[in-house]
Amino acid sequence: MEIILDKFKPKITRPFKRKNEYWVKLIDENGEFVMKFKTPLEAEDAIYGLLDLQVYGGKVKLKIREGNVIEDIEILELYKPSAKELVNEYFTD
């Protein structure tokens, strides 16, 4: 099943071992999703690869299977603000 999420800005957990796999959870207001990996290094690489999505958010297409397990994630658009917007946001809050 494929779903498209517009404002996806997940909190990503550290990898944890479960059933001889390493799982990473992506937690968002839309729900909880799981990514499974064979080694802890693959899981860490995925976390660093999704860093911009964690910080800025974006529009993504998720290919998921039963249990909200992500088989494929495609970032369609990244909501990366300009430096001016970031500075303005920082000083107005």
mmCIF file with all atom_site columns, C-alpha atoms in Angstrom:
data_model
loop_
_atom_site.group_PDB
_atom_site.id
_atom_site.type_symbol
_atom_site.label_atom_id
_atom_site.label_alt_id
_atom_site.label_comp_id
_atom_site.label_asym_id
_atom_site.label_entity_id
_atom_site.label_seq_id
_atom_site.pdbx_PDB_ins_code
_atom_site.Cartn_x
_atom_site.Cartn_y
_atom_site.Cartn_z
_atom_site.occupancy
_atom_site.B_iso_or_equiv
_atom_site.pdbx_formal_charge
_atom_site.auth_seq_id
_atom_site.auth_comp_id
_atom_site.auth_asym_id
_atom_site.auth_atom_id
_atom_site.pdbx_PDB_model_num
ATOM 1  C CA . MET A 1 1  ? 0.000  0.000   0.000  1.00 0.00 ? 1  MET A CA 1
ATOM 2  C CA . GLU A 1 2  ? 1.267  3.483   -0.855 1.00 0.00 ? 2  GLU A CA 1
ATOM 3  C CA . ILE A 1 3  ? 0.367  6.617   1.045  1.00 0.00 ? 3  ILE A CA 1
ATOM 4  C CA . ILE A 1 4  ? 1.422  10.240  0.622  1.00 0.00 ? 4  ILE A CA 1
ATOM 5  C CA . LEU A 1 5  ? 1.924  12.373  3.708  1.00 0.00 ? 5  LEU A CA 1
ATOM 6  C CA . ASP A 1 6  ? 2.134  16.151  3.303  1.00 0.00 ? 6  ASP A CA 1
ATOM 7  C CA . LYS A 1 7  ? 3.552  17.501  6.542  1.00 0.00 ? 7  LYS A CA 1
ATOM 8  C CA . PHE A 1 8  ? 5.750  14.599  7.593  1.00 0.00 ? 8  PHE A CA 1
ATOM 9  C CA . LYS A 1 9  ? 8.286  15.632  10.230 1.00 0.00 ? 9  LYS A CA 1
ATOM 10 C CA . PRO A 1 10 ? 9.036  12.468  12.201 1.00 0.00 ? 10 PRO A CA 1
ATOM 11 C CA . LYS A 1 11 ? 10.906 11.953  15.408 1.00 0.00 ? 11 LYS A CA 1
ATOM 12 C CA . ILE A 1 12 ? 13.247 9.036   14.761 1.00 0.00 ? 12 ILE A CA 1
ATOM 13 C CA . THR A 1 13 ? 14.315 6.639   17.502 1.00 0.00 ? 13 THR A CA 1
ATOM 14 C CA . ARG A 1 14 ? 17.719 5.085   17.930 1.00 0.00 ? 14 ARG A CA 1
ATOM 15 C CA . PRO A 1 15 ? 18.039 1.593   16.433 1.00 0.00 ? 15 PRO A CA 1
ATOM 16 C CA . PHE A 1 16 ? 17.019 -1.230  18.731 1.00 0.00 ? 16 PHE A CA 1
ATOM 17 C CA . LYS A 1 17 ? 17.388 -4.958  18.239 1.00 0.00 ? 17 LYS A CA 1
ATOM 18 C CA . ARG A 1 18 ? 14.294 -7.101  17.853 1.00 0.00 ? 18 ARG A CA 1
ATOM 19 C CA . LYS A 1 19 ? 14.066 -10.609 16.373 1.00 0.00 ? 19 LYS A CA 1
ATOM 20 C CA . ASN A 1 20 ? 17.606 -10.519 14.916 1.00 0.00 ? 20 ASN A CA 1
ATOM 21 C CA . GLU A 1 21 ? 16.799 -7.251  13.117 1.00 0.00 ? 21 GLU A CA 1
ATOM 22 C CA . TYR A 1 22 ? 17.456 -3.630  13.939 1.00 0.00 ? 22 TYR A CA 1
ATOM 23 C CA . TRP A 1 23 ? 14.356 -1.478  14.037 1.00 0.00 ? 23 TRP A CA 1
ATOM 24 C CA . VAL A 1 24 ? 14.007 2.282   13.795 1.00 0.00 ? 24 VAL A CA 1
ATOM 25 C CA . LYS A 1 25 ? 10.678 3.944   14.574 1.00 0.00 ? 25 LYS A CA 1
ATOM 26 C CA . LEU A 1 26 ? 9.474  7.089   12.817 1.00 0.00 ? 26 LEU A CA 1
ATOM 27 C CA . ILE A 1 27 ? 6.910  8.752   15.068 1.00 0.00 ? 27 ILE A CA 1
ATOM 28 C CA . ASP A 1 28 ? 4.690  11.502  13.685 1.00 0.00 ? 28 ASP A CA 1
ATOM 29 C CA . GLU A 1 29 ? 1.213  12.923  14.245 1.00 0.00 ? 29 GLU A CA 1
ATOM 30 C CA . ASN A 1 30 ? 0.056  10.582  11.447 1.00 0.00 ? 30 ASN A CA 1
ATOM 31 C CA . GLY A 1 31 ? 1.149  7.514   13.403 1.00 0.00 ? 31 GLY A CA 1
ATOM 32 C CA . GLU A 1 32 ? 4.094  5.282   14.094 1.00 0.00 ? 32 GLU A CA 1
ATOM 33 C CA . PHE A 1 33 ? 6.063  3.633   11.307 1.00 0.00 ? 33 PHE A CA 1
ATOM 34 C CA . VAL A 1 34 ? 8.870  1.074   11.510 1.00 0.00 ? 34 VAL A CA 1
ATOM 35 C CA . MET A 1 35 ? 11.915 0.556   9.313  1.00 0.00 ? 35 MET A CA 1
ATOM 36 C CA . LYS A 1 36 ? 13.780 -2.764  9.621  1.00 0.00 ? 36 LYS A CA 1
ATOM 37 C CA . PHE A 1 37 ? 17.466 -3.361  8.898  1.00 0.00 ? 37 PHE A CA 1
ATOM 38 C CA . LYS A 1 38 ? 19.874 -6.304  9.057  1.00 0.00 ? 38 LYS A CA 1
ATOM 39 C CA . THR A 1 39 ? 22.788 -4.466  10.704 1.00 0.00 ? 39 THR A CA 1
ATOM 40 C CA . PRO A 1 40 ? 23.064 -1.542  13.111 1.00 0.00 ? 40 PRO A CA 1
ATOM 41 C CA . LEU A 1 41 ? 25.249 0.299   10.599 1.00 0.00 ? 41 LEU A CA 1
ATOM 42 C CA . GLU A 1 42 ? 22.464 0.257   7.990  1.00 0.00 ? 42 GLU A CA 1
ATOM 43 C CA . ALA A 1 43 ? 20.042 1.614   10.579 1.00 0.00 ? 43 ALA A CA 1
ATOM 44 C CA . GLU A 1 44 ? 22.419 4.439   11.561 1.00 0.00 ? 44 GLU A CA 1
ATOM 45 C CA . ASP A 1 45 ? 22.937 5.323   7.887  1.00 0.00 ? 45 ASP A CA 1
ATOM 46 C CA . ALA A 1 46 ? 19.166 5.571   7.412  1.00 0.00 ? 46 ALA A CA 1
ATOM 47 C CA . ILE A 1 47 ? 18.855 7.890   10.405 1.00 0.00 ? 47 ILE A CA 1
ATOM 48 C CA . TYR A 1 48 ? 21.533 10.229  9.030  1.00 0.00 ? 48 TYR A CA 1
ATOM 49 C CA . GLY A 1 49 ? 19.980 10.039  5.583  1.00 0.00 ? 49 GLY A CA 1
ATOM 50 C CA . LEU A 1 50 ? 16.665 11.240  6.982  1.00 0.00 ? 50 LEU A CA 1
ATOM 51 C CA . LEU A 1 51 ? 18.197 14.092  8.988  1.00 0.00 ? 51 LEU A CA 1
ATOM 52 C CA . ASP A 1 52 ? 16.827 16.884  6.765  1.00 0.00 ? 52 ASP A CA 1
ATOM 53 C CA . LEU A 1 53 ? 13.355 15.350  6.978  1.00 0.00 ? 53 LEU A CA 1
ATOM 54 C CA . GLN A 1 54 ? 13.601 15.262  10.780 1.00 0.00 ? 54 GLN A CA 1
ATOM 55 C CA . VAL A 1 55 ? 14.641 18.902  10.997 1.00 0.00 ? 55 VAL A CA 1
ATOM 56 C CA . TYR A 1 56 ? 12.572 20.573  8.268  1.00 0.00 ? 56 TYR A CA 1
ATOM 57 C CA . GLY A 1 57 ? 9.788  18.143  7.368  1.00 0.00 ? 57 GLY A CA 1
ATOM 58 C CA . GLY A 1 58 ? 8.440  17.474  3.939  1.00 0.00 ? 58 GLY A CA 1
ATOM 59 C CA . LYS A 1 59 ? 6.100  15.632  1.637  1.00 0.00 ? 59 LYS A CA 1
ATOM 60 C CA . VAL A 1 60 ? 6.825  11.903  1.356  1.00 0.00 ? 60 VAL A CA 1
ATOM 61 C CA . LYS A 1 61 ? 5.471  8.830   -0.368 1.00 0.00 ? 61 LYS A CA 1
ATOM 62 C CA . LEU A 1 62 ? 5.602  5.730   1.816  1.00 0.00 ? 62 LEU A CA 1
ATOM 63 C CA . LYS A 1 63 ? 5.243  2.192   0.579  1.00 0.00 ? 63 LYS A CA 1
ATOM 64 C CA . ILE A 1 64 ? 4.099  0.289   3.645  1.00 0.00 ? 64 ILE A CA 1
ATOM 65 C CA . ARG A 1 65 ? 2.996  -3.216  4.465  1.00 0.00 ? 65 ARG A CA 1
ATOM 66 C CA . GLU A 1 66 ? 1.086  -4.733  7.366  1.00 0.00 ? 66 GLU A CA 1
ATOM 67 C CA . GLY A 1 67 ? 2.111  -3.416  10.775 1.00 0.00 ? 67 GLY A CA 1
ATOM 68 C CA . ASN A 1 68 ? 3.129  0.009   9.396  1.00 0.00 ? 68 ASN A CA 1
ATOM 69 C CA . VAL A 1 69 ? 6.478  -1.357  8.215  1.00 0.00 ? 69 VAL A CA 1
ATOM 70 C CA . ILE A 1 70 ? 8.075  0.927   5.645  1.00 0.00 ? 70 ILE A CA 1
ATOM 71 C CA . GLU A 1 71 ? 9.377  -0.916  2.599  1.00 0.00 ? 71 GLU A CA 1
ATOM 72 C CA . ASP A 1 72 ? 10.290 2.222   0.637  1.00 0.00 ? 72 ASP A CA 1
ATOM 73 C CA . ILE A 1 73 ? 10.332 5.928   1.378  1.00 0.00 ? 73 ILE A CA 1
ATOM 74 C CA . GLU A 1 74 ? 10.521 8.616   -1.295 1.00 0.00 ? 74 GLU A CA 1
ATOM 75 C CA . ILE A 1 75 ? 10.924 12.274  -0.353 1.00 0.00 ? 75 ILE A CA 1
ATOM 76 C CA . LEU A 1 76 ? 8.860  14.243  -2.850 1.00 0.00 ? 76 LEU A CA 1
ATOM 77 C CA . GLU A 1 77 ? 9.455  17.715  -1.433 1.00 0.00 ? 77 GLU A CA 1
ATOM 78 C CA . LEU A 1 78 ? 11.570 19.040  1.424  1.00 0.00 ? 78 LEU A CA 1
ATOM 79 C CA . TYR A 1 79 ? 10.253 22.097  3.268  1.00 0.00 ? 79 TYR A CA 1
ATOM 80 C CA . LYS A 1 80 ? 13.638 23.716  3.736  1.00 0.00 ? 80 LYS A CA 1
ATOM 81 C CA . PRO A 1 81 ? 13.285 27.390  4.650  1.00 0.00 ? 81 PRO A CA 1
ATOM 82 C CA . SER A 1 82 ? 15.770 30.040  3.605  1.00 0.00 ? 82 SER A CA 1
ATOM 83 C CA . ALA A 1 83 ? 18.378 31.342  6.043  1.00 0.00 ? 83 ALA A CA 1
ATOM 84 C CA . LYS A 1 84 ? 16.439 34.607  6.338  1.00 0.00 ? 84 LYS A CA 1
ATOM 85 C CA . GLU A 1 85 ? 13.283 32.744  7.379  1.00 0.00 ? 85 GLU A CA 1
ATOM 86 C CA . LEU A 1 86 ? 15.220 30.746  9.956  1.00 0.00 ? 86 LEU A CA 1
ATOM 87 C CA . VAL A 1 87 ? 16.793 33.873  11.447 1.00 0.00 ? 87 VAL A CA 1
ATOM 88 C CA . ASN A 1 88 ? 13.426 35.664  11.561 1.00 0.00 ? 88 ASN A CA 1
ATOM 89 C CA . GLU A 1 89 ? 11.802 32.652  13.206 1.00 0.00 ? 89 GLU A CA 1
ATOM 90 C CA . TYR A 1 90 ? 14.614 32.403  15.747 1.00 0.00 ? 90 TYR A CA 1
ATOM 91 C CA . PHE A 1 91 ? 14.406 36.057  16.813 1.00 0.00 ? 91 PHE A CA 1
ATOM 92 C CA . THR A 1 92 ? 10.599 36.311  16.861 1.00 0.00 ? 92 THR A CA 1
ATOM 93 C CA . ASP A 1 93 ? 10.046 33.328  19.187 1.00 0.00 ? 93 ASP A CA 1
#
